């Protein structure tokens, strides 16, 4: 997540210089971070006593 945020911050500072990177960012984020977000959601729901 930290690496994804760092890249997003760098790309956002000069979007015209990172056109290709921004174009592929969605796929990269989905592949690298999505499963972590799902695990975080499940942990938070469990902490709150919410069953899926």
PDB file of N, CA and C in Angstrom:
ATOM      1  N   UNK A   1       0.826  -1.185   0.000  1.00  0.00           N
ATOM      2  CA  UNK A   1       0.000   0.000   0.000  1.00  0.00           C
ATOM      3  C   UNK A   1       0.874   1.254   0.000  1.00  0.00           C
ATOM      4  N   UNK A   2       1.956   1.201   0.763  1.00  0.00           N
ATOM      5  CA  UNK A   2       2.849   2.361   0.795  1.00  0.00           C
ATOM      6  C   UNK A   2       3.471   2.629  -0.568  1.00  0.00           C
ATOM      7  N   UNK A   3       3.880   1.574  -1.242  1.00  0.00           N
ATOM      8  CA  UNK A   3       4.483   1.738  -2.568  1.00  0.00           C
ATOM      9  C   UNK A   3       3.470   2.301  -3.556  1.00  0.00           C
ATOM     10  N   UNK A   4       2.246   1.807  -3.487  1.00  0.00           N
ATOM     11  CA  UNK A   4       1.201   2.304  -4.387  1.00  0.00           C
ATOM     12  C   UNK A   4       0.933   3.782  -4.130  1.00  0.00           C
ATOM     13  N   UNK A   5       0.871   4.172  -2.857  1.00  0.00           N
ATOM     14  CA  UNK A   5       0.645   5.574  -2.535  1.00  0.00           C
ATOM     15  C   UNK A   5       1.811   6.439  -3.005  1.00  0.00           C
ATOM     16  N   UNK A   6       3.035   5.956  -2.819  1.00  0.00           N
ATOM     17  CA  UNK A   6       4.209   6.712  -3.261  1.00  0.00           C
ATOM     18  C   UNK A   6       4.185   6.933  -4.766  1.00  0.00           C
ATOM     19  N   UNK A   7       3.846   5.877  -5.506  1.00  0.00           N
ATOM     20  CA  UNK A   7       3.751   6.016  -6.963  1.00  0.00           C
ATOM     21  C   UNK A   7       2.659   6.997  -7.351  1.00  0.00           C
ATOM     22  N   UNK A   8       1.516   6.890  -6.729  1.00  0.00           N
ATOM     23  CA  UNK A   8       0.410   7.789  -7.049  1.00  0.00           C
ATOM     24  C   UNK A   8       0.797   9.238  -6.765  1.00  0.00           C
ATOM     25  N   UNK A   9       1.454   9.463  -5.667  1.00  0.00           N
ATOM     26  CA  UNK A   9       1.906  10.814  -5.309  1.00  0.00           C
ATOM     27  C   UNK A   9       2.908  11.344  -6.343  1.00  0.00           C
ATOM     28  N   UNK A  10       3.850  10.498  -6.746  1.00  0.00           N
ATOM     29  CA  UNK A  10       4.853  10.902  -7.738  1.00  0.00           C
ATOM     30  C   UNK A  10       4.189  11.189  -9.082  1.00  0.00           C
ATOM     31  N   UNK A  11       3.301  10.316  -9.513  1.00  0.00           N
ATOM     32  CA  UNK A  11       2.625  10.505 -10.797  1.00  0.00           C
ATOM     33  C   UNK A  11       1.743  11.750 -10.777  1.00  0.00           C
ATOM     34  N   UNK A  12       1.092  11.991  -9.663  1.00  0.00           N
ATOM     35  CA  UNK A  12       0.204  13.144  -9.553  1.00  0.00           C
ATOM     36  C   UNK A  12       0.933  14.468  -9.587  1.00  0.00           C
ATOM     37  N   UNK A  13       2.199  14.478  -9.187  1.00  0.00           N
ATOM     38  CA  UNK A  13       2.981  15.713  -9.186  1.00  0.00           C
ATOM     39  C   UNK A  13       3.248  16.211 -10.599  1.00  0.00           C
ATOM     40  N   UNK A  14       3.326  15.302 -11.563  1.00  0.00           N
ATOM     41  CA  UNK A  14       3.588  15.678 -12.954  1.00  0.00           C
ATOM     42  C   UNK A  14       2.906  14.677 -13.882  1.00  0.00           C
ATOM     43  N   UNK A  15       1.570  14.726 -13.948  1.00  0.00           N
ATOM     44  CA  UNK A  15       0.819  13.706 -14.708  1.00  0.00           C
ATOM     45  C   UNK A  15       1.225  13.585 -16.170  1.00  0.00           C
ATOM     46  N   UNK A  16       1.598  14.675 -16.802  1.00  0.00           N
ATOM     47  CA  UNK A  16       1.952  14.601 -18.226  1.00  0.00           C
ATOM     48  C   UNK A  16       3.243  13.817 -18.451  1.00  0.00           C
ATOM     49  N   UNK A  17       4.090  13.727 -17.449  1.00  0.00           N
ATOM     50  CA  UNK A  17       5.330  12.966 -17.579  1.00  0.00           C
ATOM     51  C   UNK A  17       5.121  11.474 -17.315  1.00  0.00           C
ATOM     52  N   UNK A  18       3.976  11.127 -16.756  1.00  0.00           N
ATOM     53  CA  UNK A  18       3.707   9.735 -16.372  1.00  0.00           C
ATOM     54  C   UNK A  18       2.424   9.201 -17.003  1.00  0.00           C
ATOM     55  N   UNK A  19       2.197   9.555 -18.236  1.00  0.00           N
ATOM     56  CA  UNK A  19       0.959   9.160 -18.916  1.00  0.00           C
ATOM     57  C   UNK A  19       0.821   7.637 -18.973  1.00  0.00           C
ATOM     58  N   UNK A  20       1.863   6.950 -19.379  1.00  0.00           N
ATOM     59  CA  UNK A  20       1.785   5.488 -19.484  1.00  0.00           C
ATOM     60  C   UNK A  20       1.603   4.839 -18.118  1.00  0.00           C
ATOM     61  N   UNK A  21       2.338   5.333 -17.134  1.00  0.00           N
ATOM     62  CA  UNK A  21       2.239   4.777 -15.788  1.00  0.00           C
ATOM     63  C   UNK A  21       0.839   4.965 -15.213  1.00  0.00           C
ATOM     64  N   UNK A  22       0.266   6.147 -15.432  1.00  0.00           N
ATOM     65  CA  UNK A  22      -1.089   6.403 -14.943  1.00  0.00           C
ATOM     66  C   UNK A  22      -2.100   5.512 -15.650  1.00  0.00           C
ATOM     67  N   UNK A  23      -1.857   5.225 -16.914  1.00  0.00           N
ATOM     68  CA  UNK A  23      -2.745   4.356 -17.664  1.00  0.00           C
ATOM     69  C   UNK A  23      -2.775   2.929 -17.143  1.00  0.00           C
ATOM     70  N   UNK A  24      -1.665   2.472 -16.595  1.00  0.00           N
ATOM     71  CA  UNK A  24      -1.604   1.105 -16.097  1.00  0.00           C
ATOM     72  C   UNK A  24      -1.794   1.025 -14.581  1.00  0.00           C
ATOM     73  N   UNK A  25      -1.976   2.155 -13.936  1.00  0.00           N
ATOM     74  CA  UNK A  25      -2.046   2.193 -12.483  1.00  0.00           C
ATOM     75  C   UNK A  25      -3.220   1.389 -11.922  1.00  0.00           C
ATOM     76  N   UNK A  26      -4.372   1.457 -12.556  1.00  0.00           N
ATOM     77  CA  UNK A  26      -5.533   0.729 -12.044  1.00  0.00           C
ATOM     78  C   UNK A  26      -5.248  -0.764 -11.955  1.00  0.00           C
ATOM     79  N   UNK A  27      -4.699  -1.317 -13.007  1.00  0.00           N
ATOM     80  CA  UNK A  27      -4.381  -2.739 -13.011  1.00  0.00           C
ATOM     81  C   UNK A  27      -3.349  -3.109 -11.960  1.00  0.00           C
ATOM     82  N   UNK A  28      -2.341  -2.264 -11.817  1.00  0.00           N
ATOM     83  CA  UNK A  28      -1.307  -2.514 -10.813  1.00  0.00           C
ATOM     84  C   UNK A  28      -1.887  -2.477  -9.405  1.00  0.00           C
ATOM     85  N   UNK A  29      -2.693  -1.468  -9.130  1.00  0.00           N
ATOM     86  CA  UNK A  29      -3.286  -1.356  -7.800  1.00  0.00           C
ATOM     87  C   UNK A  29      -4.196  -2.540  -7.507  1.00  0.00           C
ATOM     88  N   UNK A  30      -4.972  -2.926  -8.496  1.00  0.00           N
ATOM     89  CA  UNK A  30      -5.882  -4.055  -8.306  1.00  0.00           C
ATOM     90  C   UNK A  30      -5.091  -5.320  -8.001  1.00  0.00           C
ATOM     91  N   UNK A  31      -4.045  -5.539  -8.745  1.00  0.00           N
ATOM     92  CA  UNK A  31      -3.250  -6.758  -8.589  1.00  0.00           C
ATOM     93  C   UNK A  31      -2.460  -6.763  -7.276  1.00  0.00           C
ATOM     94  N   UNK A  32      -1.893  -5.624  -6.889  1.00  0.00           N
ATOM     95  CA  UNK A  32      -1.006  -5.588  -5.746  1.00  0.00           C
ATOM     96  C   UNK A  32      -1.698  -5.280  -4.420  1.00  0.00           C
ATOM     97  N   UNK A  33      -2.794  -4.555  -4.455  1.00  0.00           N
ATOM     98  CA  UNK A  33      -3.355  -4.057  -3.192  1.00  0.00           C
ATOM     99  C   UNK A  33      -4.759  -4.555  -2.873  1.00  0.00           C
ATOM    100  N   UNK A  34      -5.493  -5.001  -3.867  1.00  0.00           N
ATOM    101  CA  UNK A  34      -6.906  -5.290  -3.633  1.00  0.00           C
ATOM    102  C   UNK A  34      -7.129  -6.368  -2.578  1.00  0.00           C
ATOM    103  N   UNK A  35      -6.311  -7.411  -2.600  1.00  0.00           N
ATOM    104  CA  UNK A  35      -6.503  -8.496  -1.627  1.00  0.00           C
ATOM    105  C   UNK A  35      -6.211  -8.006  -0.210  1.00  0.00           C
ATOM    106  N   UNK A  36      -5.309  -7.040  -0.064  1.00  0.00           N
ATOM    107  CA  UNK A  36      -5.038  -6.472   1.263  1.00  0.00           C
ATOM    108  C   UNK A  36      -6.247  -5.684   1.770  1.00  0.00           C
ATOM    109  N   UNK A  37      -6.894  -4.956   0.875  1.00  0.00           N
ATOM    110  CA  UNK A  37      -8.077  -4.187   1.263  1.00  0.00           C
ATOM    111  C   UNK A  37      -9.219  -5.119   1.662  1.00  0.00           C
ATOM    112  N   UNK A  38      -9.354  -6.221   0.966  1.00  0.00           N
ATOM    113  CA  UNK A  38     -10.384  -7.197   1.324  1.00  0.00           C
ATOM    114  C   UNK A  38     -10.143  -7.791   2.704  1.00  0.00           C
ATOM    115  N   UNK A  39      -8.887  -8.109   2.990  1.00  0.00           N
ATOM    116  CA  UNK A  39      -8.543  -8.650   4.310  1.00  0.00           C
ATOM    117  C   UNK A  39      -8.783  -7.614   5.396  1.00  0.00           C
ATOM    118  N   UNK A  40      -8.461  -6.360   5.109  1.00  0.00           N
ATOM    119  CA  UNK A  40      -8.702  -5.285   6.065  1.00  0.00           C
ATOM    120  C   UNK A  40     -10.197  -5.130   6.346  1.00  0.00           C
ATOM    121  N   UNK A  41     -10.994  -5.195   5.300  1.00  0.00           N
ATOM    122  CA  UNK A  41     -12.454  -5.089   5.464  1.00  0.00           C
ATOM    123  C   UNK A  41     -12.978  -6.212   6.358  1.00  0.00           C
ATOM    124  N   UNK A  42     -12.535  -7.444   6.098  1.00  0.00           N
ATOM    125  CA  UNK A  42     -12.990  -8.575   6.901  1.00  0.00           C
ATOM    126  C   UNK A  42     -12.567  -8.431   8.363  1.00  0.00           C
ATOM    127  N   UNK A  43     -11.344  -7.971   8.595  1.00  0.00           N
ATOM    128  CA  UNK A  43     -10.861  -7.791   9.964  1.00  0.00           C
ATOM    129  C   UNK A  43     -11.666  -6.715  10.683  1.00  0.00           C
ATOM    130  N   UNK A  44     -11.958  -5.635  10.004  1.00  0.00           N
ATOM    131  CA  UNK A  44     -12.730  -4.550  10.612  1.00  0.00           C
ATOM    132  C   UNK A  44     -14.151  -5.014  10.935  1.00  0.00           C
ATOM    133  N   UNK A  45     -14.762  -5.745  10.016  1.00  0.00           N
ATOM    134  CA  UNK A  45     -16.114  -6.240  10.257  1.00  0.00           C
ATOM    135  C   UNK A  45     -16.123  -7.220  11.424  1.00  0.00           C
ATOM    136  N   UNK A  46     -15.106  -8.067  11.512  1.00  0.00           N
ATOM    137  CA  UNK A  46     -15.004  -9.003  12.614  1.00  0.00           C
ATOM    138  C   UNK A  46     -14.851  -8.263  13.943  1.00  0.00           C
ATOM    139  N   UNK A  47     -14.021  -7.225  13.957  1.00  0.00           N
ATOM    140  CA  UNK A  47     -13.833  -6.417  15.165  1.00  0.00           C
ATOM    141  C   UNK A  47     -15.141  -5.789  15.633  1.00  0.00           C
ATOM    142  N   UNK A  48     -16.009  -5.483  14.684  1.00  0.00           N
ATOM    143  CA  UNK A  48     -17.284  -4.863  14.996  1.00  0.00           C
ATOM    144  C   UNK A  48     -18.384  -5.893  15.286  1.00  0.00           C
ATOM    145  N   UNK A  49     -18.070  -7.178  15.111  1.00  0.00           N
ATOM    146  CA  UNK A  49     -19.034  -8.224  15.356  1.00  0.00           C
ATOM    147  C   UNK A  49     -20.021  -8.416  14.221  1.00  0.00           C
ATOM    148  N   UNK A  50     -19.632  -8.028  13.020  1.00  0.00           N
ATOM    149  CA  UNK A  50     -20.505  -8.148  11.839  1.00  0.00           C
ATOM    150  C   UNK A  50     -20.097  -9.400  11.078  1.00  0.00           C
ATOM    151  N   UNK A  51     -21.047 -10.298  10.857  1.00  0.00           N
ATOM    152  CA  UNK A  51     -20.780 -11.509  10.077  1.00  0.00           C
ATOM    153  C   UNK A  51     -21.028 -11.255   8.607  1.00  0.00           C
ATOM    154  N   UNK A  52     -20.213 -11.862   7.769  1.00  0.00           N
ATOM    155  CA  UNK A  52     -20.438 -11.775   6.308  1.00  0.00           C
ATOM    156  C   UNK A  52     -21.321 -12.876   5.840  1.00  0.00           C
TER     157      UNK A  52
END
